[in-house]
Amino acid sequence: MVDYERAFETAVTAVKTEGRYRVFADIERIRESFPTALYHGEDGPREITVWCSNDYLGMGQSDIVTDAMIKAADRVGAGAGGTRNIAGTTHYHVLLEEALANLHGKEAALLFTSGYVSNEATLSTIARILPDCIILSDELNHASMIEGIRGGRCSKLIWRHNDLEHLEDLLKEIPADRPKVIAFESVYSMDGDIAPIKEICDLAQKYNAFTYLDEVHGVGLYGKNGGGVSQRDGVSDRIDVIEGTLGKAIGVMGGYVAASSAFVDAIRSYASGFIFTTALSPVLVAGALASVRHLMEADHLRQQHQERAATLKALMVKEGLPVMSSPSHIVPLWVGDPVQCKAVSDFLLNKHNLYVQPINYPTVPKGSERLRFTPSPFHTDEHMQKLISALNNAWDVLKLQRAA
């Protein structure tokens, strides 16, 4: 007889043995009090400061967003009522897709239920539509991109992270008339480094390749109107497909792609991950629409966000903490061991009421475990001084290395 429960228990035990078992923090966000939240622990609820949220600009708790959602709920109710093809396309969906296309300077956009789904569904569909397609994927691409490429069952080549020379070497070997897609991200969220987008576009033009850019950690945060790193660098028009999320800087939930009308129509018509799932709630869509419209005019928030990230990095460097260098808003602090990484996280939460989640394998390679801080415009100097003091305490008590 097959012992099914034993198989599942054995799998979980293996993760625990490696020190990378994940425990969810039971958090209750407090509207208009970001980054303060309530943590529901064994001893009851207590206030904590959140340092690892992807709600980078606090838009998930903004009156601009929540008021729009309340009005939408009062007007049309909670759910979309079906798939986009069957009664699920509300006017809010249409307006948001228009706004997202405008944000990126594209002809059209298409909404998905999450950024993960938009990557997985779109990349797998591209591979099926383009005959004998080959996808060239940066080695640090997100799991959703990897799964999308795998699901397309096409040929793939993996190029060394941000290595233009290696990418060109691979492109040279592909016949000129064979369809090829270069898939990469703008901001890589674990290391915080940024892709050389212009140079990748140059190679794509030289070798007649199609470009697919994941901007999930750039949308809302870079560019004059929040169109991402590609907008900041003035190359949005050279990217064939820009993929983004509504769940990070925009502060709500969902994903999308923005591209030509022909491309969007093809994905809309062929992608199973779009066709066969219930449409996003119009309440969420209304909130996202309000957020996008606001962020397109809120460059001051982006400037504050960059200043806060730079300030935190400088404070960590000054204290000799092993902060990993990055040109983006991501602030990774090196630990290098899964057990120690969780120990630091637990210490900060239990002793100092500071929450930052340990980042372990498979999110990052084994031996590169870290804490990932995401300061927002609402993290004050006082917040930062308390964090630095707590980190110094943790590094001393737990006897951690200060050199990455």
mmCIF file of C-alpha atoms in Angstrom:
data_model
loop_
_atom_site.group_PDB
_atom_site.id
_atom_site.type_symbol
_atom_site.label_atom_id
_atom_site.label_comp_id
_atom_site.label_asym_id
_atom_site.label_seq_id
_atom_site.Cartn_x
_atom_site.Cartn_y
_atom_site.Cartn_z
ATOM 1 C CA MET A 1 0.000 0.000 0.000
ATOM 2 C CA VAL A 2 1.135 3.530 -0.771
ATOM 3 C CA ASP A 3 1.430 5.711 2.324
ATOM 4 C CA TYR A 4 0.481 9.062 0.833
ATOM 5 C CA GLU A 5 0.588 11.046 4.059
ATOM 6 C CA ARG A 6 4.060 9.715 4.844
ATOM 7 C CA ALA A 7 5.300 10.937 1.461
ATOM 8 C CA PHE A 8 4.084 14.460 2.153
ATOM 9 C CA GLU A 9 5.490 14.442 5.686
ATOM 10 C CA THR A 10 8.862 13.228 4.390
ATOM 11 C CA ALA A 11 8.974 16.043 1.850
ATOM 12 C CA VAL A 12 8.323 18.673 4.509
ATOM 13 C CA THR A 13 10.856 17.090 6.880
ATOM 14 C CA ALA A 14 13.518 17.396 4.181
ATOM 15 C CA VAL A 15 12.878 21.139 3.922
ATOM 16 C CA LYS A 16 13.030 21.516 7.710
ATOM 17 C CA THR A 17 16.288 19.547 7.877
ATOM 18 C CA GLU A 18 17.895 21.947 5.410
ATOM 19 C CA GLY A 19 16.849 24.878 7.589
ATOM 20 C CA ARG A 20 14.692 26.493 4.911
ATOM 21 C CA TYR A 21 11.201 25.648 6.161
ATOM 22 C CA ARG A 22 9.028 28.719 5.684
ATOM 23 C CA VAL A 23 6.769 30.054 8.400
ATOM 24 C CA PHE A 24 4.102 32.603 7.504
ATOM 25 C CA ALA A 25 3.927 35.708 9.669
ATOM 26 C CA ASP A 26 0.312 36.405 10.651
ATOM 27 C CA ILE A 27 0.123 40.131 9.937
ATOM 28 C CA GLU A 28 -2.777 42.571 10.022
ATOM 29 C CA ARG A 29 -1.989 45.772 8.182
ATOM 30 C CA ILE A 30 -3.353 48.996 9.660
ATOM 31 C CA ARG A 31 -4.804 51.395 7.132
ATOM 32 C CA GLU A 32 -3.013 54.759 6.984
ATOM 33 C CA SER A 33 -0.341 53.517 9.437
ATOM 34 C CA PHE A 34 2.120 51.895 7.009
ATOM 35 C CA PRO A 35 4.733 50.539 7.776
ATOM 36 C CA THR A 36 3.149 49.744 11.164
ATOM 37 C CA ALA A 37 1.122 46.535 11.375
ATOM 38 C CA LEU A 38 -0.232 44.099 13.954
ATOM 39 C CA TYR A 39 1.558 40.797 14.354
ATOM 40 C CA HIS A 40 -0.597 37.957 15.708
ATOM 41 C CA GLY A 41 1.847 35.751 17.597
ATOM 42 C CA GLU A 42 1.590 33.195 20.381
ATOM 43 C CA ASP A 43 1.316 35.959 22.990
ATOM 44 C CA GLY A 44 -1.411 37.840 21.157
ATOM 45 C CA PRO A 45 -1.306 40.822 18.787
ATOM 46 C CA ARG A 46 1.426 43.455 18.999
ATOM 47 C CA GLU A 47 2.573 46.313 16.820
ATOM 48 C CA ILE A 48 5.528 45.771 14.522
ATOM 49 C CA THR A 49 7.306 47.691 11.781
ATOM 50 C CA VAL A 50 7.274 45.969 8.407
ATOM 51 C CA TRP A 51 10.539 46.167 6.445
ATOM 52 C CA CYS A 52 9.961 43.701 3.613
ATOM 53 C CA SER A 53 6.699 44.668 1.919
ATOM 54 C CA ASN A 54 6.529 44.892 -1.864
ATOM 55 C CA ASP A 55 3.879 47.592 -1.440
ATOM 56 C CA TYR A 56 6.819 49.863 -2.157
ATOM 57 C CA LEU A 57 4.978 53.190 -2.075
ATOM 58 C CA GLY A 58 2.247 52.328 0.421
ATOM 59 C CA MET A 59 -0.437 52.624 -2.252
ATOM 60 C CA GLY A 60 -2.205 49.545 -0.889
ATOM 61 C CA GLN A 61 -3.315 51.676 2.067
ATOM 62 C CA SER A 62 -3.772 54.980 0.275
ATOM 63 C CA ASP A 63 -7.146 56.715 0.443
ATOM 64 C CA ILE A 64 -6.838 57.264 -3.303
ATOM 65 C CA VAL A 65 -6.964 53.512 -3.850
ATOM 66 C CA THR A 66 -9.315 52.397 -1.083
ATOM 67 C CA ASP A 67 -11.875 55.114 -1.836
ATOM 68 C CA ALA A 68 -11.950 54.027 -5.482
ATOM 69 C CA MET A 69 -12.474 50.423 -4.410
ATOM 70 C CA ILE A 70 -15.293 51.315 -2.017
ATOM 71 C CA LYS A 71 -17.064 53.339 -4.703
ATOM 72 C CA ALA A 72 -16.678 50.493 -7.202
ATOM 73 C CA ALA A 73 -18.058 47.937 -4.748
ATOM 74 C CA ASP A 74 -21.048 50.165 -4.066
ATOM 75 C CA ARG A 75 -21.626 50.654 -7.770
ATOM 76 C CA VAL A 76 -21.077 47.213 -9.339
ATOM 77 C CA GLY A 77 -20.641 44.717 -6.499
ATOM 78 C CA ALA A 78 -17.771 42.413 -5.622
ATOM 79 C CA GLY A 79 -16.976 40.026 -8.471
ATOM 80 C CA ALA A 80 -16.602 40.201 -12.222
ATOM 81 C CA GLY A 81 -19.095 37.392 -12.702
ATOM 82 C CA GLY A 82 -17.147 35.315 -15.187
ATOM 83 C CA THR A 83 -14.201 35.057 -17.505
ATOM 84 C CA ARG A 84 -13.305 38.046 -19.639
ATOM 85 C CA ASN A 85 -15.040 36.396 -22.579
ATOM 86 C CA ILE A 86 -18.184 35.517 -20.621
ATOM 87 C CA ALA A 87 -19.580 38.623 -18.915
ATOM 88 C CA GLY A 88 -16.356 39.355 -16.989
ATOM 89 C CA THR A 89 -15.129 42.392 -18.912
ATOM 90 C CA THR A 90 -16.325 45.393 -16.952
ATOM 91 C CA HIS A 91 -15.755 49.000 -17.943
ATOM 92 C CA TYR A 92 -13.107 49.193 -15.220
ATOM 93 C CA HIS A 93 -11.091 46.485 -17.011
ATOM 94 C CA VAL A 94 -11.260 48.390 -20.271
ATOM 95 C CA LEU A 95 -10.166 51.656 -18.653
ATOM 96 C CA LEU A 96 -7.266 50.052 -16.779
ATOM 97 C CA GLU A 97 -5.940 48.327 -19.897
ATOM 98 C CA GLU A 98 -6.048 51.658 -21.715
ATOM 99 C CA ALA A 99 -4.184 53.339 -18.843
ATOM 100 C CA LEU A 100 -1.496 50.644 -18.719
ATOM 101 C CA ALA A 101 -0.948 50.816 -22.471
ATOM 102 C CA ASN A 102 -0.587 54.581 -22.151
ATOM 103 C CA LEU A 103 1.804 54.202 -19.203
ATOM 104 C CA HIS A 104 4.223 52.199 -21.341
ATOM 105 C CA GLY A 105 3.613 53.931 -24.659
ATOM 106 C CA LYS A 106 2.109 50.792 -26.217
ATOM 107 C CA GLU A 107 -0.931 50.222 -28.397
ATOM 108 C CA ALA A 108 -2.680 47.828 -26.027
ATOM 109 C CA ALA A 109 -2.504 45.974 -22.720
ATOM 110 C CA LEU A 110 -4.051 42.818 -21.284
ATOM 111 C CA LEU A 111 -4.875 42.086 -17.636
ATOM 112 C CA PHE A 112 -4.158 38.805 -15.837
ATOM 113 C CA THR A 113 -4.957 37.649 -12.310
ATOM 114 C CA SER A 114 -1.331 38.012 -11.156
ATOM 115 C CA GLY A 115 2.131 38.888 -12.386
ATOM 116 C CA TYR A 116 3.062 35.209 -12.143
ATOM 117 C CA VAL A 117 0.182 34.214 -14.404
ATOM 118 C CA SER A 118 0.908 36.974 -16.913
ATOM 119 C CA ASN A 119 4.496 35.738 -17.336
ATOM 120 C CA GLU A 120 3.638 32.064 -17.409
ATOM 121 C CA ALA A 121 0.686 32.410 -19.780
ATOM 122 C CA THR A 122 2.280 34.912 -22.149
ATOM 123 C CA LEU A 123 5.695 33.278 -22.559
ATOM 124 C CA SER A 124 4.214 29.825 -23.088
ATOM 125 C CA THR A 125 1.817 31.257 -25.685
ATOM 126 C CA ILE A 126 4.584 33.111 -27.529
ATOM 127 C CA ALA A 127 6.470 29.834 -27.821
ATOM 128 C CA ARG A 128 3.437 28.090 -29.305
ATOM 129 C CA ILE A 129 2.578 30.860 -31.765
ATOM 130 C CA LEU A 130 6.091 31.365 -33.179
ATOM 131 C CA PRO A 131 7.136 28.246 -35.135
ATOM 132 C CA ASP A 132 10.505 26.752 -34.110
ATOM 133 C CA CYS A 133 10.934 29.543 -31.559
ATOM 134 C CA ILE A 134 13.973 29.706 -29.297
ATOM 135 C CA ILE A 135 13.879 31.721 -26.075
ATOM 136 C CA LEU A 136 17.048 33.178 -24.589
ATOM 137 C CA SER A 137 16.498 33.545 -20.854
ATOM 138 C CA ASP A 138 18.634 35.388 -18.308
ATOM 139 C CA GLU A 139 19.800 32.854 -15.729
ATOM 140 C CA LEU A 140 18.259 34.839 -12.841
ATOM 141 C CA ASN A 141 14.803 35.226 -14.373
ATOM 142 C CA HIS A 142 11.830 34.784 -12.055
ATOM 143 C CA ALA A 143 10.239 31.352 -11.567
ATOM 144 C CA SER A 144 7.121 32.502 -13.448
ATOM 145 C CA MET A 145 9.209 33.221 -16.547
ATOM 146 C CA ILE A 146 10.999 29.886 -16.260
ATOM 147 C CA GLU A 147 7.689 28.047 -15.967
ATOM 148 C CA GLY A 148 6.254 29.941 -18.928
ATOM 149 C CA ILE A 149 9.221 29.029 -21.098
ATOM 150 C CA ARG A 150 9.031 25.413 -19.962
ATOM 151 C CA GLY A 151 5.303 25.320 -20.653
ATOM 152 C CA GLY A 152 5.837 26.528 -24.205
ATOM 153 C CA ARG A 153 7.934 23.438 -24.932
ATOM 154 C CA CYS A 154 10.198 25.344 -27.254
ATOM 155 C CA SER A 155 13.985 25.421 -27.419
ATOM 156 C CA LYS A 156 15.680 27.610 -24.834
ATOM 157 C CA LEU A 157 19.126 28.950 -24.083
ATOM 158 C CA ILE A 158 20.165 30.404 -20.735
ATOM 159 C CA TRP A 159 22.581 33.314 -20.810
ATOM 160 C CA ARG A 160 24.727 34.361 -17.893
ATOM 161 C CA HIS A 161 23.120 37.064 -15.804
ATOM 162 C CA ASN A 162 23.365 40.477 -17.498
ATOM 163 C CA ASP A 163 26.286 39.169 -19.584
ATOM 164 C CA LEU A 164 25.962 40.895 -22.960
ATOM 165 C CA GLU A 165 28.946 39.115 -24.455
ATOM 166 C CA HIS A 166 27.501 35.716 -23.638
ATOM 167 C CA LEU A 167 24.096 36.746 -24.972
ATOM 168 C CA GLU A 168 25.637 37.836 -28.266
ATOM 169 C CA ASP A 169 27.652 34.617 -28.544
ATOM 170 C CA LEU A 170 24.390 32.668 -28.296
ATOM 171 C CA LEU A 171 22.564 34.914 -30.750
ATOM 172 C CA LYS A 172 25.351 34.526 -33.335
ATOM 173 C CA GLU A 173 24.776 30.782 -33.466
ATOM 174 C CA ILE A 174 21.044 31.015 -34.214
ATOM 175 C CA PRO A 175 19.990 31.168 -37.886
ATOM 176 C CA ALA A 176 18.830 34.642 -38.876
ATOM 177 C CA ASP A 177 15.417 33.399 -40.005
ATOM 178 C CA ARG A 178 14.651 31.501 -36.790
ATOM 179 C CA PRO A 179 12.281 33.253 -34.318
ATOM 180 C CA LYS A 180 14.138 34.208 -31.141
ATOM 181 C CA VAL A 181 12.924 35.894 -27.964
ATOM 182 C CA ILE A 182 15.181 37.559 -25.397
ATOM 183 C CA ALA A 183 13.458 37.322 -21.996
ATOM 184 C CA PHE A 184 14.810 39.316 -19.057
ATOM 185 C CA GLU A 185 13.913 41.557 -16.113
ATOM 186 C CA SER A 186 14.601 45.209 -15.422
ATOM 187 C CA VAL A 187 15.197 45.053 -11.650
ATOM 188 C CA TYR A 188 16.207 41.676 -10.227
ATOM 189 C CA SER A 189 14.480 41.659 -6.890
ATOM 190 C CA MET A 190 16.848 39.565 -4.785
ATOM 191 C CA ASP A 191 20.183 41.189 -5.700
ATOM 192 C CA GLY A 192 18.692 44.546 -6.650
ATOM 193 C CA ASP A 193 20.755 44.866 -9.825
ATOM 194 C CA ILE A 194 19.417 46.315 -13.082
ATOM 195 C CA ALA A 195 19.598 44.959 -16.619
ATOM 196 C CA PRO A 196 21.468 46.852 -19.375
ATOM 197 C CA ILE A 197 18.225 47.307 -21.301
ATOM 198 C CA LYS A 198 19.540 49.593 -24.050
ATOM 199 C CA GLU A 199 22.414 47.246 -24.882
ATOM 200 C CA ILE A 200 20.079 44.244 -24.921
ATOM 201 C CA CYS A 201 17.826 46.142 -27.335
ATOM 202 C CA ASP A 202 20.867 46.851 -29.510
ATOM 203 C CA LEU A 203 21.606 43.134 -29.712
ATOM 204 C CA ALA A 204 17.960 42.338 -30.408
ATOM 205 C CA GLN A 205 17.960 44.800 -33.286
ATOM 206 C CA LYS A 206 21.252 43.455 -34.647
ATOM 207 C CA TYR A 207 20.075 39.825 -34.614
ATOM 208 C CA ASN A 208 16.368 40.397 -35.331
ATOM 209 C CA ALA A 209 15.198 39.144 -31.940
ATOM 210 C CA PHE A 210 11.942 39.835 -30.099
ATOM 211 C CA THR A 211 12.251 41.400 -26.619
ATOM 212 C CA TYR A 212 10.233 40.474 -23.532
ATOM 213 C CA LEU A 213 10.861 42.578 -20.409
ATOM 214 C CA ASP A 214 9.575 41.848 -16.913
ATOM 215 C CA GLU A 215 9.183 45.259 -15.220
ATOM 216 C CA VAL A 216 7.380 44.082 -12.066
ATOM 217 C CA HIS A 217 9.930 45.665 -9.713
ATOM 218 C CA GLY A 218 10.235 48.791 -11.854
ATOM 219 C CA VAL A 219 6.634 49.782 -12.593
ATOM 220 C CA GLY A 220 5.581 52.793 -10.564
ATOM 221 C CA LEU A 221 9.104 53.275 -9.214
ATOM 222 C CA TYR A 222 11.199 54.445 -12.173
ATOM 223 C CA GLY A 223 10.646 56.795 -15.078
ATOM 224 C CA LYS A 224 9.011 60.212 -15.094
ATOM 225 C CA ASN A 225 5.537 58.663 -15.157
ATOM 226 C CA GLY A 226 6.340 55.380 -13.397
ATOM 227 C CA GLY A 227 6.667 53.327 -16.564
ATOM 228 C CA GLY A 228 9.682 51.489 -15.160
ATOM 229 C CA VAL A 229 13.402 51.328 -15.849
ATOM 230 C CA SER A 230 12.766 51.099 -19.588
ATOM 231 C CA GLN A 231 10.956 54.441 -19.421
ATOM 232 C CA ARG A 232 13.695 55.969 -17.262
ATOM 233 C CA ASP A 233 16.306 54.857 -19.800
ATOM 234 C CA GLY A 234 14.264 56.056 -22.775
ATOM 235 C CA VAL A 235 13.975 52.645 -24.429
ATOM 236 C CA SER A 236 10.351 51.611 -23.824
ATOM 237 C CA ASP A 237 9.612 51.946 -27.535
ATOM 238 C CA ARG A 238 12.339 49.391 -28.316
ATOM 239 C CA ILE A 239 10.843 46.700 -26.079
ATOM 240 C CA ASP A 240 8.285 44.498 -27.822
ATOM 241 C CA VAL A 241 6.497 43.300 -24.663
ATOM 242 C CA ILE A 242 6.531 44.899 -21.229
ATOM 243 C CA GLU A 243 5.105 42.760 -18.435
ATOM 244 C CA GLY A 244 4.139 44.227 -15.086
ATOM 245 C CA THR A 245 2.248 43.701 -11.870
ATOM 246 C CA LEU A 246 -0.477 45.540 -10.001
ATOM 247 C CA GLY A 247 0.569 43.967 -6.693
ATOM 248 C CA LYS A 248 3.763 45.829 -5.853
ATOM 249 C CA ALA A 249 4.181 49.600 -6.315
ATOM 250 C CA ILE A 250 0.587 49.891 -7.569
ATOM 251 C CA GLY A 251 -0.503 48.287 -4.309
ATOM 252 C CA VAL A 252 -3.398 46.036 -5.351
ATOM 253 C CA MET A 253 -3.370 42.692 -7.200
ATOM 254 C CA GLY A 254 -3.028 41.435 -10.769
ATOM 255 C CA GLY A 255 -0.630 41.390 -13.688
ATOM 256 C CA TYR A 256 -0.536 42.536 -17.292
ATOM 257 C CA VAL A 257 1.354 42.754 -20.547
ATOM 258 C CA ALA A 258 1.599 45.854 -22.744
ATOM 259 C CA ALA A 259 2.569 45.572 -26.410
ATOM 260 C CA SER A 260 1.261 46.015 -29.938
ATOM 261 C CA SER A 261 -2.430 45.498 -30.666
ATOM 262 C CA ALA A 262 -1.637 42.428 -32.763
ATOM 263 C CA PHE A 263 0.395 40.825 -29.979
ATOM 264 C CA VAL A 264 -2.197 41.509 -27.279
ATOM 265 C CA ASP A 265 -4.977 40.180 -29.483
ATOM 266 C CA ALA A 266 -3.011 36.992 -30.123
ATOM 267 C CA ILE A 267 -2.360 36.396 -26.407
ATOM 268 C CA ARG A 268 -6.000 37.178 -25.618
ATOM 269 C CA SER A 269 -7.072 34.615 -28.187
ATOM 270 C CA TYR A 270 -4.643 31.778 -27.357
ATOM 271 C CA ALA A 271 -3.418 31.981 -23.744
ATOM 272 C CA SER A 272 -5.169 29.422 -21.541
ATOM 273 C CA GLY A 273 -4.100 31.294 -18.418
ATOM 274 C CA PHE A 274 -6.165 34.224 -19.637
ATOM 275 C CA ILE A 275 -9.093 32.541 -21.395
ATOM 276 C CA PHE A 276 -10.132 30.021 -18.757
ATOM 277 C CA THR A 277 -9.957 32.006 -15.514
ATOM 278 C CA THR A 278 -12.403 34.364 -13.843
ATOM 279 C CA ALA A 279 -11.634 38.014 -14.461
ATOM 280 C CA LEU A 280 -10.148 40.177 -11.716
ATOM 281 C CA SER A 281 -12.737 41.688 -9.407
ATOM 282 C CA PRO A 282 -13.791 45.123 -10.697
ATOM 283 C CA VAL A 283 -13.188 46.375 -7.149
ATOM 284 C CA LEU A 284 -9.495 45.482 -7.443
ATOM 285 C CA VAL A 285 -9.340 46.875 -10.965
ATOM 286 C CA ALA A 286 -10.872 50.180 -9.869
ATOM 287 C CA GLY A 287 -8.285 50.486 -7.105
ATOM 288 C CA ALA A 288 -5.445 49.688 -9.502
ATOM 289 C CA LEU A 289 -6.760 52.215 -12.020
ATOM 290 C CA ALA A 290 -6.816 54.961 -9.384
ATOM 291 C CA SER A 291 -3.293 54.016 -8.307
ATOM 292 C CA VAL A 292 -1.881 54.024 -11.843
ATOM 293 C CA ARG A 293 -3.430 57.402 -12.611
ATOM 294 C CA HIS A 294 -2.025 58.843 -9.392
ATOM 295 C CA LEU A 295 1.470 57.387 -9.778
ATOM 296 C CA MET A 296 1.781 58.730 -13.311
ATOM 297 C CA GLU A 297 1.753 62.215 -11.737
ATOM 298 C CA ALA A 298 3.565 61.411 -8.469
ATOM 299 C CA ASP A 299 7.249 61.640 -9.335
ATOM 300 C CA HIS A 300 7.909 63.091 -5.867
ATOM 301 C CA LEU A 301 7.040 59.701 -4.354
ATOM 302 C CA ARG A 302 9.598 57.998 -6.587
ATOM 303 C CA GLN A 303 12.255 60.489 -5.546
ATOM 304 C CA GLN A 304 11.452 59.995 -1.858
ATOM 305 C CA HIS A 305 11.567 56.236 -2.335
ATOM 306 C CA GLN A 306 15.035 56.339 -3.888
ATOM 307 C CA GLU A 307 16.309 58.642 -1.139
ATOM 308 C CA ARG A 308 15.047 56.316 1.598
ATOM 309 C CA ALA A 309 16.737 53.283 0.006
ATOM 310 C CA ALA A 310 20.017 55.160 -0.426
ATOM 311 C CA THR A 311 19.890 56.384 3.178
ATOM 312 C CA LEU A 312 19.359 52.891 4.585
ATOM 313 C CA LYS A 313 22.221 51.470 2.512
ATOM 314 C CA ALA A 314 24.543 54.231 3.720
ATOM 315 C CA LEU A 315 23.616 53.580 7.358
ATOM 316 C CA MET A 316 24.314 49.860 6.967
ATOM 317 C CA VAL A 317 27.662 50.530 5.329
ATOM 318 C CA LYS A 318 28.590 52.959 8.104
ATOM 319 C CA GLU A 319 27.883 50.303 10.737
ATOM 320 C CA GLY A 320 29.868 47.641 8.917
ATOM 321 C CA LEU A 321 26.822 45.488 8.192
ATOM 322 C CA PRO A 322 27.169 43.183 5.141
ATOM 323 C CA VAL A 323 24.816 45.060 2.813
ATOM 324 C CA MET A 324 25.070 43.884 -0.791
ATOM 325 C CA SER A 325 25.715 46.672 -3.285
ATOM 326 C CA SER A 326 22.807 47.417 -5.614
ATOM 327 C CA PRO A 327 21.822 50.342 -7.855
ATOM 328 C CA SER A 328 18.095 49.933 -7.154
ATOM 329 C CA HIS A 329 15.660 50.366 -4.275
ATOM 330 C CA ILE A 330 16.308 46.814 -3.048
ATOM 331 C CA VAL A 331 18.510 46.574 0.079
ATOM 332 C CA PRO A 332 19.826 42.990 0.512
ATOM 333 C CA LEU A 333 21.725 42.174 3.716
ATOM 334 C CA TRP A 334 23.961 39.121 3.406
ATOM 335 C CA VAL A 335 23.762 36.236 5.894
ATOM 336 C CA GLY A 336 24.859 33.209 3.869
ATOM 337 C CA ASP A 337 23.245 30.430 5.903
ATOM 338 C CA PRO A 338 19.567 29.398 6.050
ATOM 339 C CA VAL A 339 19.487 28.622 9.786
ATOM 340 C CA GLN A 340 21.224 31.870 10.715
ATOM 341 C CA CYS A 341 19.037 33.813 8.306
ATOM 342 C CA LYS A 342 15.872 32.625 10.030
ATOM 343 C CA ALA A 343 17.496 33.192 13.423
ATOM 344 C CA VAL A 344 18.142 36.863 12.570
ATOM 345 C CA SER A 345 14.587 37.293 11.313
ATOM 346 C CA ASP A 346 13.143 35.709 14.462
ATOM 347 C CA PHE A 347 15.428 37.788 16.688
ATOM 348 C CA LEU A 348 14.354 41.053 15.057
ATOM 349 C CA LEU A 349 10.680 40.145 15.295
ATOM 350 C CA ASN A 350 10.692 38.766 18.849
ATOM 351 C CA LYS A 351 13.166 41.156 20.459
ATOM 352 C CA HIS A 352 12.653 44.363 18.499
ATOM 353 C CA ASN A 353 9.209 44.103 16.825
ATOM 354 C CA LEU A 354 10.779 44.472 13.384
ATOM 355 C CA TYR A 355 9.651 42.200 10.573
ATOM 356 C CA VAL A 356 11.842 41.203 7.655
ATOM 357 C CA GLN A 357 11.417 37.793 6.051
ATOM 358 C CA PRO A 358 14.430 35.477 5.587
ATOM 359 C CA ILE A 359 15.161 34.797 1.913
ATOM 360 C CA ASN A 360 16.349 31.236 1.429
ATOM 361 C CA TYR A 361 16.642 28.636 -1.337
ATOM 362 C CA PRO A 362 14.989 28.209 -3.850
ATOM 363 C CA THR A 363 14.353 31.972 -4.047
ATOM 364 C CA VAL A 364 18.127 32.499 -3.933
ATOM 365 C CA PRO A 365 20.963 29.974 -4.429
ATOM 366 C CA LYS A 366 22.093 27.981 -1.410
ATOM 367 C CA GLY A 367 24.845 29.781 0.449
ATOM 368 C CA SER A 368 23.532 33.226 -0.524
ATOM 369 C CA GLU A 369 20.718 33.497 2.037
ATOM 370 C CA ARG A 370 19.889 37.053 3.017
ATOM 371 C CA LEU A 371 17.448 39.511 4.509
ATOM 372 C CA ARG A 372 15.808 41.757 1.923
ATOM 373 C CA PHE A 373 14.795 45.226 3.072
ATOM 374 C CA THR A 374 12.431 47.427 1.080
ATOM 375 C CA PRO A 375 12.322 50.895 2.643
ATOM 376 C CA SER A 376 9.404 53.074 1.576
ATOM 377 C CA PRO A 377 8.755 56.830 1.631
ATOM 378 C CA PHE A 378 7.010 56.186 4.968
ATOM 379 C CA HIS A 379 10.014 54.708 6.777
ATOM 380 C CA THR A 380 11.324 57.639 8.798
ATOM 381 C CA ASP A 381 14.834 58.365 10.052
ATOM 382 C CA GLU A 382 13.656 57.159 13.461
ATOM 383 C CA HIS A 383 12.492 53.863 11.942
ATOM 384 C CA MET A 384 15.901 53.454 10.351
ATOM 385 C CA GLN A 385 17.876 54.235 13.502
ATOM 386 C CA LYS A 386 15.851 51.655 15.429
ATOM 387 C CA LEU A 387 16.469 49.095 12.692
ATOM 388 C CA ILE A 388 20.223 49.723 12.603
ATOM 389 C CA SER A 389 20.444 49.423 16.388
ATOM 390 C CA ALA A 390 18.496 46.154 16.285
ATOM 391 C CA LEU A 391 20.653 44.761 13.478
ATOM 392 C CA ASN A 392 23.826 45.544 15.388
ATOM 393 C CA ASN A 393 22.329 43.794 18.408
ATOM 394 C CA ALA A 394 21.407 40.750 16.306
ATOM 395 C CA TRP A 395 24.829 40.529 14.662
ATOM 396 C CA ASP A 396 26.559 40.718 18.051
ATOM 397 C CA VAL A 397 24.316 38.278 19.911
ATOM 398 C CA LEU A 398 24.177 35.727 17.083
ATOM 399 C CA LYS A 399 27.879 36.231 16.252
ATOM 400 C CA LEU A 400 27.321 36.753 12.531
ATOM 401 C CA GLN A 401 29.928 37.785 10.001
ATOM 402 C CA ARG A 402 29.986 41.455 9.037
ATOM 403 C CA ALA A 403 31.733 40.858 5.707
ATOM 404 C CA ALA A 404 29.558 39.589 2.853
#
